[in-house]
Short mmCIF file of C-alpha atoms in Angstrom, two decimals:
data_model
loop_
_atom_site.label_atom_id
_atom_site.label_comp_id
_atom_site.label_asym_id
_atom_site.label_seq_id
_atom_site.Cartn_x
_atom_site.Cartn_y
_atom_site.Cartn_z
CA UNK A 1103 -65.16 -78.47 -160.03
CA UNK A 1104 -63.80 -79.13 -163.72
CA UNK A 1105 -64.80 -76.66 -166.82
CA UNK A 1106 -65.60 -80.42 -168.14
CA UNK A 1107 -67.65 -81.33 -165.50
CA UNK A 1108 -69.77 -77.85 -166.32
CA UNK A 1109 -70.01 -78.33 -170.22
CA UNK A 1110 -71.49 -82.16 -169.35
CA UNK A 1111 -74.01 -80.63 -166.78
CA UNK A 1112 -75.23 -77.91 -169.37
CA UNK A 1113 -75.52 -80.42 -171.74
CA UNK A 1114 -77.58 -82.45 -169.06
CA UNK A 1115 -79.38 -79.69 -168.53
CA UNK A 1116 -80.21 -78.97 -172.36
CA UNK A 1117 -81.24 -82.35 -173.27
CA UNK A 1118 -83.56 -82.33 -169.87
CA UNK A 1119 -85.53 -78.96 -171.09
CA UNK A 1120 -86.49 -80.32 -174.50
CA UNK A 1121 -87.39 -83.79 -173.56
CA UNK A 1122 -89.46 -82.91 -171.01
CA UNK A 1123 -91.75 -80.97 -173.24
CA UNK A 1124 -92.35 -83.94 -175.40
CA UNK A 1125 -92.98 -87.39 -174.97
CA UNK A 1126 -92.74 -88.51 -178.58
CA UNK A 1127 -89.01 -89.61 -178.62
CA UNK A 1128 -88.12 -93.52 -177.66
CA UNK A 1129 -84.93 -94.47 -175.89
CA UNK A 1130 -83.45 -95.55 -178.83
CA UNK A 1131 -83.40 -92.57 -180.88
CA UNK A 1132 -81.67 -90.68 -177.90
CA UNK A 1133 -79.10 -89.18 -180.60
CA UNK A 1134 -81.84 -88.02 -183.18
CA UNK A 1135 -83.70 -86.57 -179.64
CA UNK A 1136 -81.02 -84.55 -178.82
CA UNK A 1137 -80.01 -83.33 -182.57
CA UNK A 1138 -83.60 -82.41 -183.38
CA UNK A 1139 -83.74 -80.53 -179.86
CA UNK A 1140 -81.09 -78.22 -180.38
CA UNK A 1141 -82.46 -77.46 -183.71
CA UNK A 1142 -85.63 -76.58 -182.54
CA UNK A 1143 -84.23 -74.71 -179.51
CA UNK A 1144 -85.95 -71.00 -179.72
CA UNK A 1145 -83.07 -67.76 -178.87
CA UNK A 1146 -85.25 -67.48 -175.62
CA UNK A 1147 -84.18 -71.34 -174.68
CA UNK A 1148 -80.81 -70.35 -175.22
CA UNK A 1149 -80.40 -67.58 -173.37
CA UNK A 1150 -82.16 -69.47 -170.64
CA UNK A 1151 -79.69 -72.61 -171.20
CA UNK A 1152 -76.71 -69.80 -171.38
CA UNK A 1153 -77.68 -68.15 -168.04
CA UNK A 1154 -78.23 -71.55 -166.15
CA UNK A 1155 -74.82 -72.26 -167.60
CA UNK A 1156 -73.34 -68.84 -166.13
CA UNK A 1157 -74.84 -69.85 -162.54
CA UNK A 1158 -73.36 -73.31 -162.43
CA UNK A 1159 -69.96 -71.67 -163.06
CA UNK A 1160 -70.69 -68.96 -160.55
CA UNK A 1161 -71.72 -71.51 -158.30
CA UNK A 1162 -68.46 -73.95 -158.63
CA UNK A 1163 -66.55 -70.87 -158.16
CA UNK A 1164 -67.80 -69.45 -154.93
CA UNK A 1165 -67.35 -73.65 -153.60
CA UNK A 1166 -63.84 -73.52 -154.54
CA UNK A 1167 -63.31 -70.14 -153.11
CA UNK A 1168 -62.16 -68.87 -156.48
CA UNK A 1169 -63.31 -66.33 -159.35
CA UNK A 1170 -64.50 -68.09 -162.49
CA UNK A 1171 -62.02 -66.47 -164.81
CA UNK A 1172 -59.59 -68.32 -161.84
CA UNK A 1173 -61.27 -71.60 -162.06
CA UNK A 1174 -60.51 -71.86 -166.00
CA UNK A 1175 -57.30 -70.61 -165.60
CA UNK A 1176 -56.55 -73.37 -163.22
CA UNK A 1177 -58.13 -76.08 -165.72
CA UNK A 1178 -56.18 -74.58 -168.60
CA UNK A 1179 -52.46 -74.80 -166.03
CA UNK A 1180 -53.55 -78.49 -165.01
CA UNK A 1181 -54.52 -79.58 -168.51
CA UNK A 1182 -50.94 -77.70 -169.71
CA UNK A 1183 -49.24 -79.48 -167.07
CA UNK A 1184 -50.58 -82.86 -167.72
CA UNK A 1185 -49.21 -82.72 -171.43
CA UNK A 1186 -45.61 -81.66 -170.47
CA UNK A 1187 -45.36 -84.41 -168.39
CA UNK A 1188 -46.69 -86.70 -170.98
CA UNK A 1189 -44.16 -85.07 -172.86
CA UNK A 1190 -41.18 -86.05 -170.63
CA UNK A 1191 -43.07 -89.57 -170.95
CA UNK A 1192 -42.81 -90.31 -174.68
CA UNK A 1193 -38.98 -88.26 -175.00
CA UNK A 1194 -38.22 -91.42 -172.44
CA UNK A 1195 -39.67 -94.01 -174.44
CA UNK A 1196 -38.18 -92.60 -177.68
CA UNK A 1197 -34.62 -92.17 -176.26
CA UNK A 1198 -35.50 -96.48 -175.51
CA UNK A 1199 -36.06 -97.13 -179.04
CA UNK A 1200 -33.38 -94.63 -180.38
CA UNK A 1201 -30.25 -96.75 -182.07
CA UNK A 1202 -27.83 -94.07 -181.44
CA UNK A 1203 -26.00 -93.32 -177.98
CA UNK A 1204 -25.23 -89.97 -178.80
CA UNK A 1205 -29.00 -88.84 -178.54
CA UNK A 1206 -28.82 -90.44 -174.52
CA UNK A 1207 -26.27 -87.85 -173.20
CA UNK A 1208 -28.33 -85.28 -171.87
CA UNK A 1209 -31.72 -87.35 -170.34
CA UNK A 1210 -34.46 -85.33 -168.96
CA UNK A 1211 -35.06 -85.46 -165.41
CA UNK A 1212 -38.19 -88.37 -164.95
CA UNK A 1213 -40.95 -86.11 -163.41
CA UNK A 1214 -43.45 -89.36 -162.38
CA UNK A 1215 -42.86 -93.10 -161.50
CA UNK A 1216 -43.86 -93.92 -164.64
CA UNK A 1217 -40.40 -91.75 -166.81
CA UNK A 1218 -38.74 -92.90 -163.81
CA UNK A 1219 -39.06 -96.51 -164.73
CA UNK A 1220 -39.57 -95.86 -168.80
CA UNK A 1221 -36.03 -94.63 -168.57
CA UNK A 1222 -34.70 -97.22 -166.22
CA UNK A 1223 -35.66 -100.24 -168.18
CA UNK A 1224 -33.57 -98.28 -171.39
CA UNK A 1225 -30.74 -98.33 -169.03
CA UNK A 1226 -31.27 -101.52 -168.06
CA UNK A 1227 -31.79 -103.16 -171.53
CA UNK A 1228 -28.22 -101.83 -172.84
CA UNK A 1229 -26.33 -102.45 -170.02
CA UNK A 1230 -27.10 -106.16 -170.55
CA UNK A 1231 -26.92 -106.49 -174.43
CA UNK A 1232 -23.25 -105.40 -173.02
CA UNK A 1233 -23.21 -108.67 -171.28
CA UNK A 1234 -24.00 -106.71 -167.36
CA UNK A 1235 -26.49 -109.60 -166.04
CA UNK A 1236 -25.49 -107.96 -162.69
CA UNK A 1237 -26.96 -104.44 -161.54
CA UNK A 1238 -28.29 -102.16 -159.25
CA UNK A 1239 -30.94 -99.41 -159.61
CA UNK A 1240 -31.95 -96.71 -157.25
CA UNK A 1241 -35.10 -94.79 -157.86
CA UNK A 1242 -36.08 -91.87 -156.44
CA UNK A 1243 -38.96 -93.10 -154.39
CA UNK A 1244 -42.30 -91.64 -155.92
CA UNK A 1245 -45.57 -92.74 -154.82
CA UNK A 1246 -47.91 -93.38 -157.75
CA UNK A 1247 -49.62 -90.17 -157.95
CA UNK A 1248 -46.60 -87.84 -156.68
CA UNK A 1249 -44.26 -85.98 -158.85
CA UNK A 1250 -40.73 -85.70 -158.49
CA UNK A 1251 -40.47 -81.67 -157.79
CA UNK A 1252 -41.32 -80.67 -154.19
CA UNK A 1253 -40.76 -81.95 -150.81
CA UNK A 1254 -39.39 -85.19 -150.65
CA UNK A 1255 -42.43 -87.63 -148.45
CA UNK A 1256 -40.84 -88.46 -145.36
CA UNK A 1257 -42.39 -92.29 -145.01
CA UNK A 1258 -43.81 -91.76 -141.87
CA UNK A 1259 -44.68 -95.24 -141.65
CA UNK A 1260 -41.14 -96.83 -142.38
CA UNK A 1261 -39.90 -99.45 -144.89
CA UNK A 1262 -43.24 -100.77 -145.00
CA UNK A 1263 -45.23 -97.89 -146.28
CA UNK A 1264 -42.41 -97.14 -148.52
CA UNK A 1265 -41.95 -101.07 -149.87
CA UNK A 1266 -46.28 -100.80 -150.39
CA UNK A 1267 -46.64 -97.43 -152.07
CA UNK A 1268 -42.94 -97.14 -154.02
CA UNK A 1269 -40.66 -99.72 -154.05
CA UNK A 1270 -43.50 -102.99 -154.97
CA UNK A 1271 -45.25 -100.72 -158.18
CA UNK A 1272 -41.79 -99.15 -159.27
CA UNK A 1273 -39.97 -102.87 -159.18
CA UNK A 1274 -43.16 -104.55 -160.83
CA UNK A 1275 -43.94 -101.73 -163.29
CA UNK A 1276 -39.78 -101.83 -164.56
CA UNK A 1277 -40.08 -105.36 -164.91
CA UNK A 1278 -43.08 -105.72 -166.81
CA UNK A 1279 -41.04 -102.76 -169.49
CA UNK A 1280 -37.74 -104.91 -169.59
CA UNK A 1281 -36.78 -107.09 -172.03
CA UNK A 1282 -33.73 -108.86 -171.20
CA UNK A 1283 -33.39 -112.19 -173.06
CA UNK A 1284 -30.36 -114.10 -173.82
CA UNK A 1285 -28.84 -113.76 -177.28
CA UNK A 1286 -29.75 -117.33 -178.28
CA UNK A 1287 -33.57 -117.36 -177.17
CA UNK A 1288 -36.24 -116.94 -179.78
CA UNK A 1289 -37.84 -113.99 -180.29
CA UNK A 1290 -40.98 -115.32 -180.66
CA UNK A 1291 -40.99 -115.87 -176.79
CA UNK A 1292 -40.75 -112.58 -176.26
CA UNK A 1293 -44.43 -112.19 -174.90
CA UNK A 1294 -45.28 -109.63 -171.49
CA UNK A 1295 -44.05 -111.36 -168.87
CA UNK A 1296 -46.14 -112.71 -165.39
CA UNK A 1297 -45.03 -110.73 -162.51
CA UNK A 1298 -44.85 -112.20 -159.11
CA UNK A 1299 -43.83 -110.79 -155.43
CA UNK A 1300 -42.89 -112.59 -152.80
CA UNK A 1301 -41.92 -110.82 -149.19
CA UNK A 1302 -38.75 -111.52 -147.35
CA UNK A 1303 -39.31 -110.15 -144.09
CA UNK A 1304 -42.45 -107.84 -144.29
CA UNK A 1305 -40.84 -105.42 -140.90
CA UNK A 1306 -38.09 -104.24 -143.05
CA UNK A 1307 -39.99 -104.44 -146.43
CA UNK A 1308 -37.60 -106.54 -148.46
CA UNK A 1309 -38.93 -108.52 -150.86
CA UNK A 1310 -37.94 -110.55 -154.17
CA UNK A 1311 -39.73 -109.68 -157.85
CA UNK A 1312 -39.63 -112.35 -160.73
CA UNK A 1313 -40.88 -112.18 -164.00
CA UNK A 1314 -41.38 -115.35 -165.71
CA UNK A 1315 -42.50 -116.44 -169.76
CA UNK A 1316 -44.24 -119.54 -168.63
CA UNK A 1317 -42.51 -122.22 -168.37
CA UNK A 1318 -39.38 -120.88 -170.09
CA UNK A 1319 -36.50 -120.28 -168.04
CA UNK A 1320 -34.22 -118.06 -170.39
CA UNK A 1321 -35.27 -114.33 -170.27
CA UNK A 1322 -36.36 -114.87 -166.03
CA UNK A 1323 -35.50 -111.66 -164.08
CA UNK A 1324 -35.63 -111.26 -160.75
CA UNK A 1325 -35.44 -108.10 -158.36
CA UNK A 1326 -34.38 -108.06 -154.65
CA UNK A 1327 -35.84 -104.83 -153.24
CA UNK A 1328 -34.60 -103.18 -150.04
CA UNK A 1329 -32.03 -105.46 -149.26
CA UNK A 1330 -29.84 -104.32 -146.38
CA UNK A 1331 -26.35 -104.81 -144.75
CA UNK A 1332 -27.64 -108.32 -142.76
CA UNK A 1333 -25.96 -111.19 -143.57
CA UNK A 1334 -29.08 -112.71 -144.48
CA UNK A 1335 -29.02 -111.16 -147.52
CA UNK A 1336 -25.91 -111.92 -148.92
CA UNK A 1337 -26.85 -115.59 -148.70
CA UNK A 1338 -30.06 -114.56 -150.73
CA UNK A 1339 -27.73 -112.68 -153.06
CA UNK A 1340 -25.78 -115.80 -153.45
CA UNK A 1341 -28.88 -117.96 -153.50
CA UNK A 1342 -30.62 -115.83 -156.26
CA UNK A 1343 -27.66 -115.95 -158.44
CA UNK A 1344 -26.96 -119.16 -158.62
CA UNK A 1345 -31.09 -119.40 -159.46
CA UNK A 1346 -30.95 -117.06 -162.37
CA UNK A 1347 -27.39 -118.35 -163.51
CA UNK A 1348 -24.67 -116.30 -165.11
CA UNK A 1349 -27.17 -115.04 -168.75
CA UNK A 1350 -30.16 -113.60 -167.36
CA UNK A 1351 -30.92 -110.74 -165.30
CA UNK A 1352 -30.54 -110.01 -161.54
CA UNK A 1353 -31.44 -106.46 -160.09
CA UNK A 1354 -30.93 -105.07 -157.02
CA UNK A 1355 -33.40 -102.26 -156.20
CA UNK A 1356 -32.75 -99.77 -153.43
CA UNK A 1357 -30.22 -101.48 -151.61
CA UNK A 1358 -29.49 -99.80 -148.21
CA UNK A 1359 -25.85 -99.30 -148.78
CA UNK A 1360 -23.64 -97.52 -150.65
CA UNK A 1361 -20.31 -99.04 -150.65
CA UNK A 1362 -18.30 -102.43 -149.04
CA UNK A 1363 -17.75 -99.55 -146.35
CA UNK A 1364 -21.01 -99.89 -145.03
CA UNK A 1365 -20.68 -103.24 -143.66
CA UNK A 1366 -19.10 -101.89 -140.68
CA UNK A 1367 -17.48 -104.37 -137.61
CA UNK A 1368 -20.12 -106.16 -136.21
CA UNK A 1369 -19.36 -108.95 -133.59
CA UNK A 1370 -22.37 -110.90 -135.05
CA UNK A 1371 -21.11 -111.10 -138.57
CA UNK A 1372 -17.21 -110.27 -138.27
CA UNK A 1373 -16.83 -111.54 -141.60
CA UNK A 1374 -19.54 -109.25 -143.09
CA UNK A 1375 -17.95 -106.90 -145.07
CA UNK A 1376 -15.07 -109.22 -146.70
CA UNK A 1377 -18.56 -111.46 -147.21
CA UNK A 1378 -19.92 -108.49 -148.86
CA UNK A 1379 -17.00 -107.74 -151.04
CA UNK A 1380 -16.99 -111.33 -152.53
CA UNK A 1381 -20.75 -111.52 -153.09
CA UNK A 1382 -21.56 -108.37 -153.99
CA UNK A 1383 -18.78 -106.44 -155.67
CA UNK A 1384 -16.86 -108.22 -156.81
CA UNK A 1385 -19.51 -109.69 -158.76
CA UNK A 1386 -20.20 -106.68 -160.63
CA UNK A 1387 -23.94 -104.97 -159.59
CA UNK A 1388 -22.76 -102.08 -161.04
CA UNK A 1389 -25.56 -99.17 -161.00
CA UNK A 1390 -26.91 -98.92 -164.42
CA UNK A 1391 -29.85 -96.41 -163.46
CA UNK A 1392 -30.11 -94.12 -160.24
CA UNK A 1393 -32.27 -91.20 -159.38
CA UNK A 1394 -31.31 -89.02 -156.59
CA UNK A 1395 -32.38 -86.29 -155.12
CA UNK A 1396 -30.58 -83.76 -152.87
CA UNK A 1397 -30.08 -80.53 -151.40
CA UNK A 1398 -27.40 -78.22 -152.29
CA UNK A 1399 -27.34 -74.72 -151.30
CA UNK A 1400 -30.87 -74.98 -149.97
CA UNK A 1401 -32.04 -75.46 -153.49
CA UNK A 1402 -34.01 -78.82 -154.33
CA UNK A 1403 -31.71 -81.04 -156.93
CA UNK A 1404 -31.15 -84.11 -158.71
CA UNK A 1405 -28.93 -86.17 -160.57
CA UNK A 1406 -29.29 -88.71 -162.76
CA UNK A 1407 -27.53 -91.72 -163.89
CA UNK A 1408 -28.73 -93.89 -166.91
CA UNK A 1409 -26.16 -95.89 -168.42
CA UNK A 1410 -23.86 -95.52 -170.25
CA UNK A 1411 -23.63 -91.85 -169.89
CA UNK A 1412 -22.58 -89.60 -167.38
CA UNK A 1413 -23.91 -88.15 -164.36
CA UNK A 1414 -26.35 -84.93 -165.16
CA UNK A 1415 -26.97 -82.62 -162.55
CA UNK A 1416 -30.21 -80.60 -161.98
CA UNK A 1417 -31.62 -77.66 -160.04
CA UNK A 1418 -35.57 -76.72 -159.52
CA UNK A 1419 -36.20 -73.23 -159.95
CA UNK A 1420 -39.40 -71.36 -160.03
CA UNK A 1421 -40.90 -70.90 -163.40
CA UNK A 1422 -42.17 -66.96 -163.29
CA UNK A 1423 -45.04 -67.91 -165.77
CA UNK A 1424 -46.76 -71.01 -163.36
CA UNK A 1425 -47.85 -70.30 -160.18
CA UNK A 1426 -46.37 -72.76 -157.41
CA UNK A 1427 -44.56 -74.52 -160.07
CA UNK A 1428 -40.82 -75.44 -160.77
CA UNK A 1429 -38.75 -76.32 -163.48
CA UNK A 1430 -35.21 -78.31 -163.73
CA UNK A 1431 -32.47 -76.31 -165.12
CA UNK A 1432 -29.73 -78.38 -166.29
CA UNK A 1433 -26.22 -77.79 -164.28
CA UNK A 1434 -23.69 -79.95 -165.75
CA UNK A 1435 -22.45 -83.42 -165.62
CA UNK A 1436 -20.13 -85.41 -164.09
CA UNK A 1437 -17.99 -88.70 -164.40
CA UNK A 1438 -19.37 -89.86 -160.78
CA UNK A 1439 -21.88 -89.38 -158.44
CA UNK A 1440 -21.64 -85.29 -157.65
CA UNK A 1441 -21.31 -84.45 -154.20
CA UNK A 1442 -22.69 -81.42 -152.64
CA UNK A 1443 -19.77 -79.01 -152.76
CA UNK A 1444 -19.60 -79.74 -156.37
CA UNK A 1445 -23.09 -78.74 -157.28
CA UNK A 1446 -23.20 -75.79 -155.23
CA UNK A 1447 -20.23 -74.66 -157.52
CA UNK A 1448 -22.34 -75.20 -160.15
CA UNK A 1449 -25.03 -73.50 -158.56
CA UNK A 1450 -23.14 -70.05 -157.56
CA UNK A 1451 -21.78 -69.70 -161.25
CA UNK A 1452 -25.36 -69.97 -162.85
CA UNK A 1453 -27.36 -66.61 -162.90
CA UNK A 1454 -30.84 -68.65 -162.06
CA UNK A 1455 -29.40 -69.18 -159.02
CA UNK A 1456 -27.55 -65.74 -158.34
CA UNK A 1457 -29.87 -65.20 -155.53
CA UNK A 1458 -30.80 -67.71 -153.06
CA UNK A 1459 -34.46 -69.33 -153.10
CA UNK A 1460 -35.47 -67.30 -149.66
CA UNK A 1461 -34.20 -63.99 -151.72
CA UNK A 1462 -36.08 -64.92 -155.07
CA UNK A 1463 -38.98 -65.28 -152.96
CA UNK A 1464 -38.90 -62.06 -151.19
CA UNK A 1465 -38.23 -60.55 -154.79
CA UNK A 1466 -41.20 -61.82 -156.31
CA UNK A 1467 -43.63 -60.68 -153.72
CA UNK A 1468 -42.47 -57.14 -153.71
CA UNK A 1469 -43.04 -57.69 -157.57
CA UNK A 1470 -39.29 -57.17 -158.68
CA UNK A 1471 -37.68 -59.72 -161.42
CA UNK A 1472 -36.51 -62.25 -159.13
CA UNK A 1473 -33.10 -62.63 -161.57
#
């Protein structure tokens, strides 16, 4: 139970002791009732009101299993917590409207869907005033509500769950934020565009995302989420190209590959992979925003791509000052995609990470500096 939700019930509770002892106030003077109240209030109605007040805390407390000095502490954390990730937020949304590319080098790692696809749809809009109409974006797969530290959700019901409660609100949400209009088109047309979804096939949850300006056709975009290493998607790819033609925007989101080398030999689709080659890379679809998070060392890390940077590399560690919490700690960057062995160099020469997360644990709870 909140500290708000205690300050509105003592305030219930106030209004309810003086009104009841007089009948003389009408429903529309509610404000004047409850100004003139507390005016009137004697020190013995206070103390009363101040000692209900003490109860209801004592009360909330012993539900949640907690002291009350706990309880506020908690609010104060979560109320803390809230504003440094509305923090991370508006830095994204700045670094969108910031002229300068020297201010993008060092991005902070997108703690919620919402940074996530704030930061995305920056990428997004450069790479395309640099004439890329072709591109692919990987997101780290958040649920609405779930941050990006802590264990990764396992999708125990399969493409679906994760096409319904990530992929459909991360692809909608970044295009509604993108702006991606040819050089030639008005700007007076740039209004919020309608969004609209339409599945592929619902067992693998693929799906294509379009976002239209009524009946104007410059400044469409369209997403293909999930698409995989079946040949029936290269004929969408093809398909959805020639739709959008060669000025506005075509995204693919999530694909499940990572390189031509994924189509391998398959006696249903020999051709697949020089198929692949011609439709997809050779085409361009180069990745202009990716999230991804990994494990290195047994420590939890990510590294993110937003173009036209570099790579930057990130660790969680455990902030001494938060209980259960954890904080990136910038690593480094790199030209490419870093693979494991390269972060956990990165790792061992940082003195964070001197001692493994096991050790650091053990550290802390026989109450030694965990350094």
């Amino acid at each position: 139970m909140s500290s708000i939700y205690l300050q509105r019930s003592v305030l219930l509770i106030l209004v309810a002791f003086k009104l009841s002892s007089s009948s003389a106030f009408a429903p529309t003077n509610r404000n004047r009732q409850v100004r003139t109240a507390l005016r009137s209030s004697t020190d013995e109605d206070v103390k009363q009101l101040l000692e209900k007040a003490r109860q209801l805390r004592e009360e909330a407390a012993a539900m949640s299993g907690q002291t009350v000095q706990e309880m506020q502490q908690e609010s104060m954390d979560k109320k803390r917590l809230s504003q440094e990730q509305q923090a991370v937020i508006d830095k994204a949304r700045e670094e969108r409207d910031a002229k300068s590319r020297t201010s993008l080098q060092i991005l902070p790692v997108p703690e919620n869907s919402e940074a996530q696809i704030i930061q995305a749809a920056a990428a997004i809009e450069r790479a395309f005033k640099d004439g890329i109409t072709k591109q692919t974006v990987r997101f780290a797969l958040l649920a609405v509500d779930e941050e990006m530290s802590g264990e990764q959700n396992e999708w125990p019901g399969g493409a679906q769950q994760m096409f319904r409660e990530s992929g459909r609100p991360l692809t909608e949400g970044l295009l509604r934020e993108v702006r991606a209009y040819p050089a030639k088109q008005n700007s007076v047309e740039k209004l919020p565009p309608v969004i609209e979804t339409k599945d592929i096939w619902d067992f693998d949850g693929s799906a294509i995302c379009t976002a239209t300006h009524g009946e104007e056709t410059n400044g469409v975009v369209k997403a293909l989420i999930f698409p995989n290493t079946d040949s029936k998607y290269l004929n969408d790819i093809e398909a959805i190209s020639r739709d959008v033609g060669p000025e506005n925007l075509f995204l693919l989101v999530n694909p499940f590959w990572r390189s031509v080398e994924s189509w391998s030999f398959n006696i249903l689709q020999p051709n697949g992979k020089r198929r692949a080659q011609e439709v997809v890379f050779d085409e361009g679809f180069d990745v202009t925003y990716a999230v991804v998070r990994f494990s290195a060392r047994g420590e939890d890390c990510v590294a993110l791509y937003s173009y036209p940077n570099e790579w930057q590399i990130y660790a969680y560690r455990e902030d001494p000052s938060w209980f259960n919490q954890e904080r990136p700690i910038w690593l480094g960057s790199s030209k490419t995609e870093p693979t494991s062995s390269q972060v956990t160099e990165l790792l061992n020469s940082r003195p964070e990470f001197r001692m493994s997360k096991n050790m650091r644990k053990l550290q802390r709870q026989l109450g030694n500096d965990d350094q």
